[in-house]
Tab-separated table of C-alpha atoms in Angstrom:
chain	number	residue	atom	x	y	z
U	1	MET	CA	78.501	143.164	95.966
U	2	GLY	CA	76.725	144.586	98.618
U	3	ARG	CA	76.975	143.771	101.854
U	4	ARG	CA	74.477	140.263	102.509
U	5	SER	CA	73.442	138.271	106.037
U	6	ASP	CA	70.978	135.853	104.468
U	7	HIS	CA	73.198	132.971	106.002
U	8	SER	CA	74.893	131.835	109.156
U	9	ARG	CA	79.283	131.742	109.099
U	10	ASP	CA	78.783	128.046	109.223
U	11	GLU	CA	75.944	128.071	105.992
U	12	ILE	CA	78.665	130.628	103.805
U	13	ARG	CA	81.107	128.243	104.541
U	14	ARG	CA	79.689	125.089	103.283
U	15	MET	CA	78.771	126.958	100.287
U	16	ALA	CA	81.996	127.923	99.753
U	17	LEU	CA	83.124	124.341	100.251
U	18	ALA	CA	80.550	122.885	97.482
U	19	ALA	CA	80.975	125.751	95.060
U	20	ALA	CA	85.048	124.763	94.743
U	21	GLN	CA	84.012	121.906	94.980
U	22	ARG	CA	81.789	121.865	91.802
U	23	ARG	CA	84.780	124.223	89.907
U	24	LEU	CA	86.545	121.876	90.621
U	25	GLU	CA	85.560	118.687	89.601
U	26	SER	CA	84.092	121.374	85.987
U	27	GLY	CA	87.732	122.178	85.051
U	28	GLY	CA	90.489	120.984	87.972
U	29	LEU	CA	92.537	123.428	89.679
U	30	PRO	CA	92.383	126.151	86.749
U	31	ALA	CA	88.477	127.148	87.586
U	32	LEU	CA	89.020	127.588	91.074
U	33	THR	CA	89.157	130.900	92.084
U	34	ALA	CA	88.187	133.048	95.081
U	35	ARG	CA	86.136	135.370	92.575
U	36	SER	CA	84.263	132.723	90.579
U	37	VAL	CA	83.883	130.986	94.103
U	38	ALA	CA	82.048	133.763	95.407
U	39	ASP	CA	80.140	135.023	92.707
U	40	ASP	CA	78.176	131.632	92.436
U	41	ILE	CA	77.348	131.775	96.005
U	42	GLY	CA	76.672	135.463	95.989
U	43	TYR	CA	78.706	137.187	98.725
U	44	ALA	CA	82.361	138.933	98.843
U	45	VAL	CA	84.951	137.668	98.177
U	46	GLY	CA	86.089	139.415	101.939
U	47	THR	CA	83.060	137.093	103.242
U	48	LEU	CA	85.400	134.258	102.237
U	49	TYR	CA	88.761	135.717	103.325
U	50	ASN	CA	87.009	135.826	106.846
U	51	LEU	CA	86.105	132.001	107.096
U	52	PHE	CA	89.384	131.197	105.014
U	53	ASP	CA	92.887	132.253	105.481
U	54	ASN	CA	93.326	132.352	101.311
U	55	LEU	CA	92.448	130.221	98.697
U	56	ASP	CA	94.762	128.181	98.986
U	57	MET	CA	93.631	127.104	102.964
U	58	LEU	CA	90.085	126.755	100.475
U	59	VAL	CA	91.145	123.945	98.639
U	60	VAL	CA	92.547	122.374	101.099
U	61	HIS	CA	89.707	121.764	102.748
U	62	VAL	CA	87.944	120.999	99.740
U	63	ASN	CA	91.009	117.808	99.019
U	64	GLY	CA	90.343	117.129	102.537
U	65	ALA	CA	86.397	116.385	101.608
U	66	THR	CA	88.140	114.314	98.371
U	67	LEU	CA	89.840	111.800	100.610
U	68	ASP	CA	86.852	111.721	103.110
U	69	MET	CA	85.417	111.035	99.799
U	70	LEU	CA	88.136	108.279	98.791
U	71	HIS	CA	87.826	106.389	101.710
U	72	ASP	CA	84.802	106.042	102.025
U	73	GLU	CA	84.896	104.786	98.516
U	74	LEU	CA	87.575	102.165	99.653
U	75	ALA	CA	87.081	100.612	103.092
U	76	PRO	CA	84.089	98.126	101.775
U	77	THR	CA	85.947	96.453	99.122
U	78	VAL	CA	88.017	95.143	102.611
U	79	THR	CA	86.324	92.282	104.111
U	80	GLY	CA	89.410	90.952	105.568
U	81	LYS	CA	88.669	87.277	103.800
U	82	SER	CA	92.157	87.413	101.545
U	83	PRO	CA	94.233	89.657	100.729
U	84	ASP	CA	93.905	89.480	96.739
U	85	SER	CA	90.289	89.686	96.818
U	86	ASP	CA	90.480	92.684	98.911
U	87	LEU	CA	93.647	94.210	97.072
U	88	ALA	CA	91.587	93.576	93.527
U	89	ALA	CA	88.705	95.235	95.327
U	90	MET	CA	90.013	98.499	96.455
U	91	LEU	CA	91.868	98.972	92.784
U	92	ALA	CA	89.066	98.930	91.099
U	93	ALA	CA	86.710	101.413	93.543
U	94	TYR	CA	89.851	103.186	93.196
U	95	LEU	CA	90.764	103.424	89.221
U	96	ARG	CA	86.559	103.916	89.868
U	97	PHE	CA	87.656	106.790	91.716
U	98	LEU	CA	89.996	108.199	89.328
U	99	THR	CA	87.746	108.185	86.484
U	100	GLU	CA	85.175	110.040	88.318
U	101	LYS	CA	86.280	112.357	89.848
U	102	GLY	CA	89.469	112.721	87.152
U	103	HIS	CA	89.887	116.416	88.312
U	104	LEU	CA	89.376	115.776	92.333
U	105	TRP	CA	91.408	113.299	92.637
U	106	GLY	CA	93.964	115.269	91.099
U	107	ALA	CA	94.227	118.873	92.748
U	108	LEU	CA	94.821	116.225	96.350
U	109	PHE	CA	98.392	116.102	94.153
U	110	GLU	CA	98.561	118.934	91.916
U	111	HIS	CA	97.636	121.715	94.687
U	112	ARG	CA	101.336	123.369	95.845
U	113	ARG	CA	101.423	125.737	99.455
U	114	PRO	CA	103.922	129.124	98.103
U	115	GLY	CA	106.567	127.848	99.213
U	116	ASP	CA	105.085	124.844	101.034
U	117	SER	CA	105.782	128.198	104.385
U	118	ALA	CA	103.399	125.889	106.563
U	119	PRO	CA	102.978	122.561	106.945
U	120	LEU	CA	99.484	120.893	106.163
U	121	PRO	CA	97.054	120.869	109.549
U	122	ASP	CA	96.908	117.827	111.032
U	123	TRP	CA	93.315	117.464	111.199
U	124	TYR	CA	94.417	116.979	107.003
U	125	LEU	CA	97.195	114.842	108.028
U	126	ALA	CA	94.158	112.644	109.763
U	127	LYS	CA	92.122	112.139	107.247
U	128	VAL	CA	95.466	110.405	104.446
U	129	ALA	CA	96.522	108.513	107.343
U	130	ARG	CA	92.692	107.267	107.460
U	131	VAL	CA	92.657	105.994	103.772
U	132	LEU	CA	96.227	104.845	103.783
U	133	GLY	CA	95.021	102.866	107.363
U	134	VAL	CA	92.130	101.798	104.363
U	135	LEU	CA	95.917	99.668	102.455
U	136	GLU	CA	96.949	99.081	106.043
U	137	SER	CA	94.286	96.797	106.663
U	138	ALA	CA	94.655	94.727	103.428
U	139	LEU	CA	97.620	94.781	103.124
U	140	ARG	CA	97.807	93.064	107.227
U	141	PRO	CA	97.435	89.711	106.967
U	142	LEU	CA	101.063	89.280	104.623
U	143	PHE	CA	102.311	90.546	107.903
U	144	PRO	CA	103.475	89.591	111.458
U	145	ASP	CA	101.006	90.561	115.065
U	146	ASP	CA	104.674	91.925	116.244
U	147	ASP	CA	104.752	94.702	112.395
U	148	ALA	CA	102.645	96.895	112.679
U	149	ALA	CA	105.579	99.503	111.177
U	150	GLY	CA	106.677	97.224	108.804
U	151	CYS	CA	102.756	97.030	106.469
U	152	ALA	CA	102.267	100.672	107.648
U	153	GLN	CA	105.448	101.608	105.300
U	154	ALA	CA	104.434	98.735	103.021
U	155	ALA	CA	101.235	100.525	102.392
U	156	ARG	CA	103.113	103.563	101.567
U	157	VAL	CA	105.113	102.418	98.992
U	158	LEU	CA	102.035	100.623	97.072
U	159	TRP	CA	100.475	103.611	97.385
U	160	ALA	CA	103.039	105.207	95.928
U	161	SER	CA	103.913	102.673	93.192
U	162	LEU	CA	99.905	103.034	92.080
U	163	HIS	CA	100.143	106.518	92.112
U	164	GLY	CA	103.373	107.359	89.681
U	165	ILE	CA	100.643	104.455	87.470
U	166	CYS	CA	98.139	107.225	87.574
U	167	SER	CA	99.222	110.134	86.934
U	168	LEU	CA	101.761	108.666	83.851
U	169	GLY	CA	98.396	107.716	82.535
U	170	GLU	CA	96.047	110.677	83.539
U	171	THR	CA	98.844	112.833	81.757
U	172	GLY	CA	98.943	111.262	78.719
U	173	LYS	CA	101.708	109.979	78.859
U	174	LEU	CA	101.742	106.077	80.266
U	175	PRO	CA	102.212	105.390	76.326
U	176	ILE	CA	105.873	106.493	76.166
U	177	ILE	CA	106.927	103.710	78.439
U	178	SER	CA	104.407	101.085	77.545
U	179	ALA	CA	101.217	99.629	75.555
U	180	GLN	CA	99.431	98.297	78.448
U	181	SER	CA	96.910	100.305	79.857
U	182	VAL	CA	96.564	101.816	83.481
U	183	ALA	CA	94.433	99.306	84.625
U	184	ASP	CA	96.874	96.300	83.372
U	185	MET	CA	99.951	97.885	85.449
U	186	ALA	CA	98.191	98.375	88.647
U	187	ASN	CA	97.491	95.852	88.645
U	188	SER	CA	100.441	93.792	87.587
U	189	LEU	CA	102.133	95.979	90.182
U	190	VAL	CA	99.825	95.229	93.545
U	191	GLU	CA	99.682	91.074	92.416
U	192	ASN	CA	103.886	91.094	92.286
U	193	TYR	CA	104.469	93.280	95.125
U	194	VAL	CA	102.367	91.308	97.505
U	195	ALA	CA	104.024	87.545	96.423
U	196	GLY	CA	107.496	89.829	96.832
U	197	LEU	CA	105.958	90.305	100.404
U	198	ARG	CA	104.101	86.401	100.816
U	199	VAL	CA	108.470	85.677	99.387
U	200	ARG	CA	109.353	88.089	101.931
U	201	GLN	CA	107.615	86.557	104.810
U	202	VAL	CA	108.060	82.988	103.830
U	203	LYS	CA	111.875	83.522	104.091
U	204	PRO	CA	113.401	83.724	108.115
U	205	ARG	CA	110.672	80.806	108.351
U	206	ALA	CA	112.631	78.559	106.462
U	207	ALA	CA	116.263	79.314	107.167
U	208	GLY	CA	115.249	78.414	110.231
U	209	GLU	CA	113.919	75.635	109.517
């Protein structure tokens, strides 16, 4: 393919990210190659590598955009009125996102950088923290004002546990351990986890009475 100069560097970058996102949405990681993205935008493969160090970094940038989309879906569910209602709404939004954007969701967790030789960029980790921050906001009323660290840890434990259920559902392995649906198991997890957090916060006060 001949050299082109129809677009600015920023425009080509946006085009490449959009094309890569479409590829992921339609077929997941196996559908995404440097050649396919280059062909989609009408530029040479070498042009892509002038914008991204390698294909893995292109995926990291698309995953970053997915994290932004997920944040924007979850953030409006936290009203501060009740952890129970907020978490129920957040879970419904999360499961809806998984259903509608399954391949993009999968790429967040399936993508492995070769040998994990380089840490993820700080900007990417900030996006992860922003998504987890939404869950922390919903859980915050269940913790004392001076226990932000405990709330952050609880958010990460709950998120990881939900991911396990959702991953089993996505791979068709959930029926091996339960006849319940992903939604039923996820709701049960959240309800019981929140109940446990409430009990743990009440016990210290009861002991001192």
